[in-house]
PDB file of C-alpha atoms in Angstrom:
ATOM      1  CA  MET A   1       0.000   0.000   0.000  1.00  0.00           C
ATOM      2  CA  GLY A   2       1.176   3.514  -0.725  1.00  0.00           C
ATOM      3  CA  LEU A   3       2.176   5.681  -3.650  1.00  0.00           C
ATOM      4  CA  ALA A   4       3.425   2.789  -5.787  1.00  0.00           C
ATOM      5  CA  SER A   5       0.125   0.900  -5.509  1.00  0.00           C
ATOM      6  CA  LEU A   6      -1.852   4.077  -6.229  1.00  0.00           C
ATOM      7  CA  LEU A   7       0.134   4.802  -9.389  1.00  0.00           C
ATOM      8  CA  GLN A   8      -0.347   1.226 -10.529  1.00  0.00           C
ATOM      9  CA  ALA A   9      -4.098   1.485  -9.957  1.00  0.00           C
ATOM     10  CA  LEU A  10      -4.263   4.693 -12.009  1.00  0.00           C
ATOM     11  CA  GLY A  11      -2.909   2.854 -15.040  1.00  0.00           C
ATOM     12  CA  PRO A  12      -0.300   3.868 -17.626  1.00  0.00           C
ATOM     13  CA  PRO A  13       0.787   7.518 -17.628  1.00  0.00           C
ATOM     14  CA  VAL A  14      -0.369   9.861 -20.373  1.00  0.00           C
ATOM     15  CA  GLN A  15       1.975   9.468 -23.335  1.00  0.00           C
ATOM     16  CA  SER A  16       0.847  12.497 -25.330  1.00  0.00           C
ATOM     17  CA  VAL A  17      -0.448  15.624 -23.647  1.00  0.00           C
ATOM     18  CA  GLU A  18      -1.778  16.896 -26.974  1.00  0.00           C
ATOM     19  CA  GLU A  19      -3.813  13.737 -27.651  1.00  0.00           C
ATOM     20  CA  GLU A  20      -5.144  13.627 -24.096  1.00  0.00           C
ATOM     21  CA  THR A  21      -6.189  17.276 -24.270  1.00  0.00           C
ATOM     22  CA  PHE A  22      -7.900  16.735 -27.625  1.00  0.00           C
ATOM     23  CA  ALA A  23      -9.802  13.727 -26.276  1.00  0.00           C
ATOM     24  CA  LEU A  24     -11.040  15.723 -23.294  1.00  0.00           C
ATOM     25  CA  PHE A  25     -12.090  18.775 -25.286  1.00  0.00           C
ATOM     26  CA  ALA A  26     -13.771  16.640 -27.967  1.00  0.00           C
ATOM     27  CA  GLN A  27     -16.403  15.519 -25.455  1.00  0.00           C
ATOM     28  CA  ASP A  28     -19.824  17.147 -25.437  1.00  0.00           C
ATOM     29  CA  LEU A  29     -19.989  20.209 -23.209  1.00  0.00           C
ATOM     30  CA  PRO A  30     -22.995  21.044 -21.016  1.00  0.00           C
ATOM     31  CA  HIS A  31     -25.248  23.696 -22.516  1.00  0.00           C
ATOM     32  CA  GLU A  32     -25.188  26.084 -19.589  1.00  0.00           C
ATOM     33  CA  GLN A  33     -24.531  29.793 -19.510  1.00  0.00           C
ATOM     34  CA  ASN A  34     -23.734  30.260 -15.813  1.00  0.00           C
ATOM     35  CA  LEU A  35     -20.137  28.981 -15.902  1.00  0.00           C
ATOM     36  CA  GLY A  36     -21.034  26.256 -13.402  1.00  0.00           C
ATOM     37  CA  PHE A  37     -22.027  28.279 -10.345  1.00  0.00           C
ATOM     38  CA  VAL A  38     -24.567  26.757  -7.953  1.00  0.00           C
ATOM     39  CA  ASP A  39     -26.386  30.101  -7.640  1.00  0.00           C
ATOM     40  CA  ALA A  40     -24.361  33.225  -8.341  1.00  0.00           C
ATOM     41  CA  LYS A  41     -27.041  35.541  -6.909  1.00  0.00           C
ATOM     42  CA  ALA A  42     -27.703  33.932  -3.515  1.00  0.00           C
ATOM     43  CA  LEU A  43     -26.068  35.260  -0.357  1.00  0.00           C
ATOM     44  CA  SER A  44     -26.259  31.807   1.238  1.00  0.00           C
ATOM     45  CA  LEU A  45     -26.914  28.264   0.064  1.00  0.00           C
ATOM     46  CA  GLU A  46     -28.524  25.352   1.899  1.00  0.00           C
ATOM     47  CA  LEU A  47     -26.811  22.150   0.762  1.00  0.00           C
ATOM     48  CA  THR A  48     -26.763  18.486   1.662  1.00  0.00           C
ATOM     49  CA  VAL A  49     -23.351  17.032   0.881  1.00  0.00           C
ATOM     50  CA  ALA A  50     -22.433  13.462   1.809  1.00  0.00           C
ATOM     51  CA  GLY A  51     -25.334  13.392   4.261  1.00  0.00           C
ATOM     52  CA  ARG A  52     -24.309  16.644   5.951  1.00  0.00           C
ATOM     53  CA  ASP A  53     -26.709  19.598   5.909  1.00  0.00           C
ATOM     54  CA  LEU A  54     -24.644  22.746   5.480  1.00  0.00           C
ATOM     55  CA  THR A  55     -25.160  26.478   5.038  1.00  0.00           C
ATOM     56  CA  ILE A  56     -22.580  28.127   2.793  1.00  0.00           C
ATOM     57  CA  HIS A  57     -22.300  31.913   2.700  1.00  0.00           C
ATOM     58  CA  GLN A  58     -21.001  33.576  -0.462  1.00  0.00           C
ATOM     59  CA  SER A  59     -20.611  37.019  -2.050  1.00  0.00           C
ATOM     60  CA  PRO A  60     -22.369  37.782  -5.347  1.00  0.00           C
ATOM     61  CA  ALA A  61     -21.216  41.390  -4.947  1.00  0.00           C
ATOM     62  CA  VAL A  62     -17.547  40.427  -5.011  1.00  0.00           C
ATOM     63  CA  LEU A  63     -18.155  38.061  -7.938  1.00  0.00           C
ATOM     64  CA  SER A  64     -19.602  40.883 -10.052  1.00  0.00           C
ATOM     65  CA  SER A  65     -17.033  43.460  -8.946  1.00  0.00           C
ATOM     66  CA  ASN A  66     -13.984  44.676 -10.843  1.00  0.00           C
ATOM     67  CA  ARG A  67     -11.585  43.496  -8.180  1.00  0.00           C
ATOM     68  CA  ALA A  68      -8.063  43.069  -9.516  1.00  0.00           C
ATOM     69  CA  GLY A  69      -6.765  39.534  -9.218  1.00  0.00           C
ATOM     70  CA  GLY A  70     -10.037  37.730  -9.920  1.00  0.00           C
ATOM     71  CA  THR A  71     -13.385  37.165  -8.214  1.00  0.00           C
ATOM     72  CA  THR A  72     -14.496  33.647  -9.171  1.00  0.00           C
ATOM     73  CA  GLY A  73     -13.702  32.270  -5.721  1.00  0.00           C
ATOM     74  CA  ALA A  74     -16.427  34.433  -4.178  1.00  0.00           C
ATOM     75  CA  VAL A  75     -19.237  31.941  -4.900  1.00  0.00           C
ATOM     76  CA  LEU A  76     -19.691  28.173  -4.870  1.00  0.00           C
ATOM     77  CA  TRP A  77     -19.147  26.157  -8.054  1.00  0.00           C
ATOM     78  CA  LYS A  78     -21.214  23.053  -8.855  1.00  0.00           C
ATOM     79  CA  ILE A  79     -18.245  20.699  -8.978  1.00  0.00           C
ATOM     80  CA  THR A  80     -17.130  21.502  -5.421  1.00  0.00           C
ATOM     81  CA  PRO A  81     -19.834  19.570  -3.490  1.00  0.00           C
ATOM     82  CA  LEU A  82     -19.273  16.536  -5.728  1.00  0.00           C
ATOM     83  CA  PHE A  83     -15.504  16.708  -5.292  1.00  0.00           C
ATOM     84  CA  ALA A  84     -15.777  17.221  -1.525  1.00  0.00           C
ATOM     85  CA  ALA A  85     -18.075  14.214  -1.097  1.00  0.00           C
ATOM     86  CA  TRP A  86     -15.740  11.996  -3.125  1.00  0.00           C
ATOM     87  CA  LEU A  87     -12.605  13.273  -1.400  1.00  0.00           C
ATOM     88  CA  ALA A  88     -13.954  12.513   2.074  1.00  0.00           C
ATOM     89  CA  SER A  89     -15.138   8.977   1.255  1.00  0.00           C
ATOM     90  CA  PRO A  90     -12.849   6.349   2.825  1.00  0.00           C
ATOM     91  CA  THR A  91     -14.284   3.695   0.489  1.00  0.00           C
ATOM     92  CA  SER A  92     -14.451   5.570  -2.840  1.00  0.00           C
ATOM     93  CA  ASN A  93     -11.349   7.746  -2.681  1.00  0.00           C
ATOM     94  CA  PRO A  94      -8.240   5.784  -3.776  1.00  0.00           C
ATOM     95  CA  LEU A  95      -6.099   8.111  -1.664  1.00  0.00           C
ATOM     96  CA  PHE A  96      -7.667   6.390   1.350  1.00  0.00           C
ATOM     97  CA  THR A  97      -7.821   2.867  -0.028  1.00  0.00           C
ATOM     98  CA  HIS A  98      -4.133   2.991  -0.990  1.00  0.00           C
ATOM     99  CA  GLY A  99      -3.000   4.479   2.299  1.00  0.00           C
ATOM    100  CA  ILE A 100      -2.042   7.948   1.053  1.00  0.00           C
ATOM    101  CA  LEU A 101      -4.603   9.586   3.340  1.00  0.00           C
ATOM    102  CA  SER A 102      -4.958   8.564   6.970  1.00  0.00           C
ATOM    103  CA  ALA A 103      -5.681  10.006  10.396  1.00  0.00           C
ATOM    104  CA  THR A 104      -2.159  11.480  10.498  1.00  0.00           C
ATOM    105  CA  SER A 105      -2.248  13.205   7.092  1.00  0.00           C
ATOM    106  CA  LEU A 106      -1.790  16.903   6.345  1.00  0.00           C
ATOM    107  CA  VAL A 107      -3.638  18.234   3.299  1.00  0.00           C
ATOM    108  CA  LEU A 108      -3.182  21.521   1.444  1.00  0.00           C
ATOM    109  CA  GLU A 109      -5.857  23.005  -0.810  1.00  0.00           C
ATOM    110  CA  LEU A 110      -4.935  25.606  -3.408  1.00  0.00           C
ATOM    111  CA  GLY A 111      -7.563  28.096  -4.571  1.00  0.00           C
ATOM    112  CA  CYS A 112     -10.154  27.005  -2.018  1.00  0.00           C
ATOM    113  CA  GLY A 113     -12.657  29.819  -2.578  1.00  0.00           C
ATOM    114  CA  ILE A 114     -15.242  30.785   0.026  1.00  0.00           C
ATOM    115  CA  SER A 115     -16.974  27.477   0.780  1.00  0.00           C
ATOM    116  CA  GLY A 116     -14.464  25.380   2.720  1.00  0.00           C
ATOM    117  CA  LEU A 117     -16.517  22.326   1.717  1.00  0.00           C
ATOM    118  CA  ALA A 118     -13.640  19.954   1.010  1.00  0.00           C
ATOM    119  CA  ALA A 119     -11.991  20.873   4.298  1.00  0.00           C
ATOM    120  CA  LEU A 120     -15.204  20.479   6.280  1.00  0.00           C
ATOM    121  CA  LEU A 121     -15.830  16.964   4.989  1.00  0.00           C
ATOM    122  CA  LEU A 122     -12.261  15.671   4.943  1.00  0.00           C
ATOM    123  CA  ALA A 123     -10.815  17.230   8.113  1.00  0.00           C
ATOM    124  CA  PRO A 124     -12.583  14.850  10.547  1.00  0.00           C
ATOM    125  CA  HIS A 125     -10.677  11.974   8.909  1.00  0.00           C
ATOM    126  CA  ILE A 126      -7.170  13.506   8.904  1.00  0.00           C
ATOM    127  CA  ALA A 127      -4.812  15.460  11.160  1.00  0.00           C
ATOM    128  CA  ARG A 128      -4.923  18.914   9.556  1.00  0.00           C
ATOM    129  CA  TYR A 129      -6.340  20.674   6.491  1.00  0.00           C
ATOM    130  CA  VAL A 130      -4.832  23.964   5.289  1.00  0.00           C
ATOM    131  CA  LEU A 131      -7.037  26.103   3.048  1.00  0.00           C
ATOM    132  CA  THR A 132      -5.323  28.695   0.852  1.00  0.00           C
ATOM    133  CA  ASP A 133      -6.470  31.367  -1.579  1.00  0.00           C
ATOM    134  CA  GLN A 134      -6.217  35.105  -2.027  1.00  0.00           C
ATOM    135  CA  ALA A 135      -6.992  37.091   1.103  1.00  0.00           C
ATOM    136  CA  TYR A 136     -10.378  38.338  -0.124  1.00  0.00           C
ATOM    137  CA  VAL A 137     -12.023  34.953   0.599  1.00  0.00           C
ATOM    138  CA  ALA A 138     -10.790  34.816   4.206  1.00  0.00           C
ATOM    139  CA  ARG A 139     -13.830  36.269   5.973  1.00  0.00           C
ATOM    140  CA  LEU A 140     -16.373  34.000   4.303  1.00  0.00           C
ATOM    141  CA  VAL A 141     -14.361  30.785   4.263  1.00  0.00           C
ATOM    142  CA  GLU A 142     -13.570  31.160   7.962  1.00  0.00           C
ATOM    143  CA  ARG A 143     -17.241  31.877   8.684  1.00  0.00           C
ATOM    144  CA  ASN A 144     -18.355  28.825   6.719  1.00  0.00           C
ATOM    145  CA  VAL A 145     -15.900  26.597   8.559  1.00  0.00           C
ATOM    146  CA  ALA A 146     -16.875  27.999  11.954  1.00  0.00           C
ATOM    147  CA  GLU A 147     -20.629  27.741  11.433  1.00  0.00           C
ATOM    148  CA  ASN A 148     -20.623  24.223   9.982  1.00  0.00           C
ATOM    149  CA  TRP A 149     -17.772  22.479  11.788  1.00  0.00           C
ATOM    150  CA  ALA A 150     -19.527  21.241  14.926  1.00  0.00           C
ATOM    151  CA  ALA A 151     -22.410  19.784  12.934  1.00  0.00           C
ATOM    152  CA  VAL A 152     -20.037  18.056  10.511  1.00  0.00           C
ATOM    153  CA  VAL A 153     -18.196  16.426  13.398  1.00  0.00           C
ATOM    154  CA  THR A 154     -21.483  15.384  14.991  1.00  0.00           C
ATOM    155  CA  ALA A 155     -22.725  13.874  11.732  1.00  0.00           C
ATOM    156  CA  THR A 156     -19.427  12.094  11.162  1.00  0.00           C
ATOM    157  CA  ALA A 157     -19.598  10.527  14.603  1.00  0.00           C
ATOM    158  CA  ALA A 158     -23.271   9.664  14.448  1.00  0.00           C
ATOM    159  CA  GLY A 159     -23.353   8.640  10.800  1.00  0.00           C
ATOM    160  CA  LYS A 160     -26.505  10.603  10.057  1.00  0.00           C
ATOM    161  CA  PRO A 161     -27.544  14.020   8.637  1.00  0.00           C
ATOM    162  CA  ALA A 162     -26.852  16.904  10.954  1.00  0.00           C
ATOM    163  CA  LYS A 163     -29.357  19.677  10.232  1.00  0.00           C
ATOM    164  CA  ALA A 164     -30.719  19.765  13.765  1.00  0.00           C
ATOM    165  CA  ALA A 165     -27.247  19.348  15.224  1.00  0.00           C
ATOM    166  CA  ARG A 166     -25.898  22.194  13.104  1.00  0.00           C
ATOM    167  CA  ARG A 167     -28.533  24.622  14.351  1.00  0.00           C
ATOM    168  CA  ALA A 168     -27.817  23.740  17.951  1.00  0.00           C
ATOM    169  CA  ALA A 169     -24.068  23.934  17.507  1.00  0.00           C
ATOM    170  CA  VAL A 170     -23.624  27.136  15.485  1.00  0.00           C
ATOM    171  CA  ALA A 171     -23.198  29.276  18.588  1.00  0.00           C
ATOM    172  CA  SER A 172     -20.314  27.200  19.868  1.00  0.00           C
ATOM    173  CA  ALA A 173     -18.749  26.201  16.557  1.00  0.00           C
ATOM    174  CA  SER A 174     -16.848  29.451  16.102  1.00  0.00           C
ATOM    175  CA  SER A 175     -14.912  28.794  19.287  1.00  0.00           C
ATOM    176  CA  ALA A 176     -14.497  25.048  18.855  1.00  0.00           C
ATOM    177  CA  GLU A 177     -10.933  23.951  19.468  1.00  0.00           C
ATOM    178  CA  ASP A 178     -10.701  21.883  16.304  1.00  0.00           C
ATOM    179  CA  ALA A 179     -11.726  24.549  13.783  1.00  0.00           C
ATOM    180  CA  GLY A 180     -10.394  27.920  12.774  1.00  0.00           C
ATOM    181  CA  GLY A 181      -6.870  29.259  12.687  1.00  0.00           C
ATOM    182  CA  GLY A 182      -4.044  28.357  14.963  1.00  0.00           C
ATOM    183  CA  GLU A 183      -1.451  25.721  15.533  1.00  0.00           C
ATOM    184  CA  GLY A 184      -2.773  22.240  16.204  1.00  0.00           C
ATOM    185  CA  GLN A 185      -6.263  22.864  14.844  1.00  0.00           C
ATOM    186  CA  LYS A 186      -7.983  20.778  12.206  1.00  0.00           C
ATOM    187  CA  ILE A 187      -8.766  23.487   9.644  1.00  0.00           C
ATOM    188  CA  VAL A 188      -6.857  26.706   9.065  1.00  0.00           C
ATOM    189  CA  PHE A 189      -6.987  29.321   6.314  1.00  0.00           C
ATOM    190  CA  THR A 190      -3.773  30.979   5.132  1.00  0.00           C
ATOM    191  CA  PRO A 191      -3.638  33.599   2.348  1.00  0.00           C
ATOM    192  CA  LEU A 192      -1.545  32.405  -0.588  1.00  0.00           C
ATOM    193  CA  ASP A 193      -1.277  34.234  -3.899  1.00  0.00           C
ATOM    194  CA  TRP A 194       0.390  32.033  -6.520  1.00  0.00           C
ATOM    195  CA  GLU A 195       1.879  35.027  -8.298  1.00  0.00           C
ATOM    196  CA  THR A 196       3.296  36.957  -5.349  1.00  0.00           C
ATOM    197  CA  ASP A 197       3.652  34.750  -2.252  1.00  0.00           C
ATOM    198  CA  ALA A 198       6.475  32.362  -1.430  1.00  0.00           C
ATOM    199  CA  VAL A 199       5.740  28.787  -0.369  1.00  0.00           C
ATOM    200  CA  THR A 200       7.546  27.974   2.884  1.00  0.00           C
ATOM    201  CA  ALA A 201       7.416  25.257   5.521  1.00  0.00           C
ATOM    202  CA  ALA A 202       5.424  27.638   7.728  1.00  0.00           C
ATOM    203  CA  LEU A 203       2.441  26.946   5.469  1.00  0.00           C
ATOM    204  CA  ALA A 204       2.089  23.519   7.088  1.00  0.00           C
ATOM    205  CA  GLY A 205       1.458  25.311  10.370  1.00  0.00           C
ATOM    206  CA  GLY A 206       3.334  22.882  12.544  1.00  0.00           C
ATOM    207  CA  GLY A 207       5.455  25.490  14.254  1.00  0.00           C
ATOM    208  CA  SER A 208       8.950  24.877  15.546  1.00  0.00           C
ATOM    209  CA  GLY A 209       9.704  21.178  15.413  1.00  0.00           C
ATOM    210  CA  GLY A 210       6.295  20.449  13.874  1.00  0.00           C
ATOM    211  CA  ALA A 211       5.040  19.554  10.415  1.00  0.00           C
ATOM    212  CA  LYS A 212       6.896  21.176   7.535  1.00  0.00           C
ATOM    213  CA  THR A 213       5.218  19.581   4.538  1.00  0.00           C
ATOM    214  CA  PHE A 214       2.019  18.010   3.213  1.00  0.00           C
ATOM    215  CA  ASP A 215       0.912  14.509   2.270  1.00  0.00           C
ATOM    216  CA  VAL A 216      -1.641  15.588  -0.350  1.00  0.00           C
ATOM    217  CA  VAL A 217      -2.240  18.770  -2.361  1.00  0.00           C
ATOM    218  CA  VAL A 218      -5.728  19.289  -3.790  1.00  0.00           C
ATOM    219  CA  ALA A 219      -7.287  21.888  -6.076  1.00  0.00           C
ATOM    220  CA  CYS A 220     -10.821  21.980  -7.449  1.00  0.00           C
ATOM    221  CA  ASP A 221     -12.013  24.190 -10.310  1.00  0.00           C
ATOM    222  CA  CYS A 222      -9.589  26.898  -9.256  1.00  0.00           C
ATOM    223  CA  VAL A 223      -8.049  28.064 -12.561  1.00  0.00           C
ATOM    224  CA  TYR A 224     -10.356  30.169 -14.724  1.00  0.00           C
ATOM    225  CA  ASN A 225      -7.797  32.585 -16.167  1.00  0.00           C
ATOM    226  CA  GLU A 226      -5.221  30.943 -18.449  1.00  0.00           C
ATOM    227  CA  ALA A 227      -2.582  33.363 -17.181  1.00  0.00           C
ATOM    228  CA  LEU A 228      -2.755  31.622 -13.789  1.00  0.00           C
ATOM    229  CA  ILE A 229      -1.836  28.170 -15.085  1.00  0.00           C
ATOM    230  CA  GLU A 230       1.920  28.748 -14.932  1.00  0.00           C
ATOM    231  CA  PRO A 231       1.874  30.292 -11.413  1.00  0.00           C
ATOM    232  CA  PHE A 232      -0.413  27.470 -10.260  1.00  0.00           C
ATOM    233  CA  VAL A 233       1.946  24.776 -11.546  1.00  0.00           C
ATOM    234  CA  ALA A 234       4.941  26.601 -10.055  1.00  0.00           C
ATOM    235  CA  THR A 235       3.186  26.716  -6.679  1.00  0.00           C
ATOM    236  CA  CYS A 236       2.496  22.975  -6.852  1.00  0.00           C
ATOM    237  CA  VAL A 237       6.181  22.365  -7.567  1.00  0.00           C
ATOM    238  CA  ASP A 238       7.227  24.567  -4.643  1.00  0.00           C
ATOM    239  CA  VAL A 239       4.893  22.681  -2.291  1.00  0.00           C
ATOM    240  CA  CYS A 240       6.330  19.351  -3.449  1.00  0.00           C
ATOM    241  CA  ARG A 241       9.831  20.676  -2.820  1.00  0.00           C
ATOM    242  CA  LEU A 242       8.882  21.086   0.832  1.00  0.00           C
ATOM    243  CA  ARG A 243       8.574  17.298   0.973  1.00  0.00           C
ATOM    244  CA  THR A 244      11.980  16.833  -0.661  1.00  0.00           C
ATOM    245  CA  ALA A 245      13.604  19.275   1.753  1.00  0.00           C
ATOM    246  CA  ASP A 246      11.934  17.583   4.723  1.00  0.00           C
ATOM    247  CA  ASP A 247      13.127  14.151   3.563  1.00  0.00           C
ATOM    248  CA  ASP A 248      16.665  15.504   3.152  1.00  0.00           C
ATOM    249  CA  ASP A 249      16.579  16.897   6.696  1.00  0.00           C
ATOM    250  CA  GLU A 250      15.481  13.526   8.061  1.00  0.00           C
ATOM    251  CA  GLU A 251      18.211  11.692   6.171  1.00  0.00           C
ATOM    252  CA  GLY A 252      20.753  14.171   7.509  1.00  0.00           C
ATOM    253  CA  GLY A 253      19.696  13.376  11.040  1.00  0.00           C
ATOM    254  CA  GLY A 254      18.801  16.948  11.916  1.00  0.00           C
ATOM    255  CA  GLY A 255      21.383  16.900  14.692  1.00  0.00           C
ATOM    256  CA  ASP A 256      24.014  19.410  15.768  1.00  0.00           C
ATOM    257  CA  GLY A 257      26.922  17.166  14.919  1.00  0.00           C
ATOM    258  CA  GLY A 258      29.386  15.321  17.114  1.00  0.00           C
TER     259      GLY A 258
END
């Protein structure tokens, strides 16, 4: 079990990027004009995702603004609930079945947007989930995590929908020890701009002597502008280099010498 078994299960690697891209783009596209938003005009959305009843707050005003740097993360996209439900499934997600994800894992999400859905569903099953995006999403993503966290945990433990539990727990969720920012907590948001910010070990949030890298990096529907593809890929590479540097430190012993 591990990375080797996962790669084997995924099958042969893509031999031609051009042919793979052509095959993907040759498929029929959905005839929709809303770019895939759930509801770009609603201030909040009531959703049931993987048996969890959630309220997600969003900002149509920011979406329609002329903010420099992009606005598409201000509302929820249709693919996100589907991705979050799959990601958090111990039986359907090969990252779990092949031992890549476990109770000790650290996960980083790039371009998380305002919902925090993937973090909310996956965090109860792992050690820590770090959400990142531009700073403008901070207020809403932190609110969504705070207001839904206690109910998600309750539903995970009880194995049933948590609408009633969520309503009872909203008042205490914002101060729950396992959610929100801070060292040692399950979910934390950290601003990260792919074009301007440096990726460092501090992103893992482990503090001195703590975690310096991640086990899994996820991104869902987060590149709308083609100009962001190169910075996105470069950020992924920089995050992976944290793992290489951490492995080198371990091999070196990390000691002070004789």
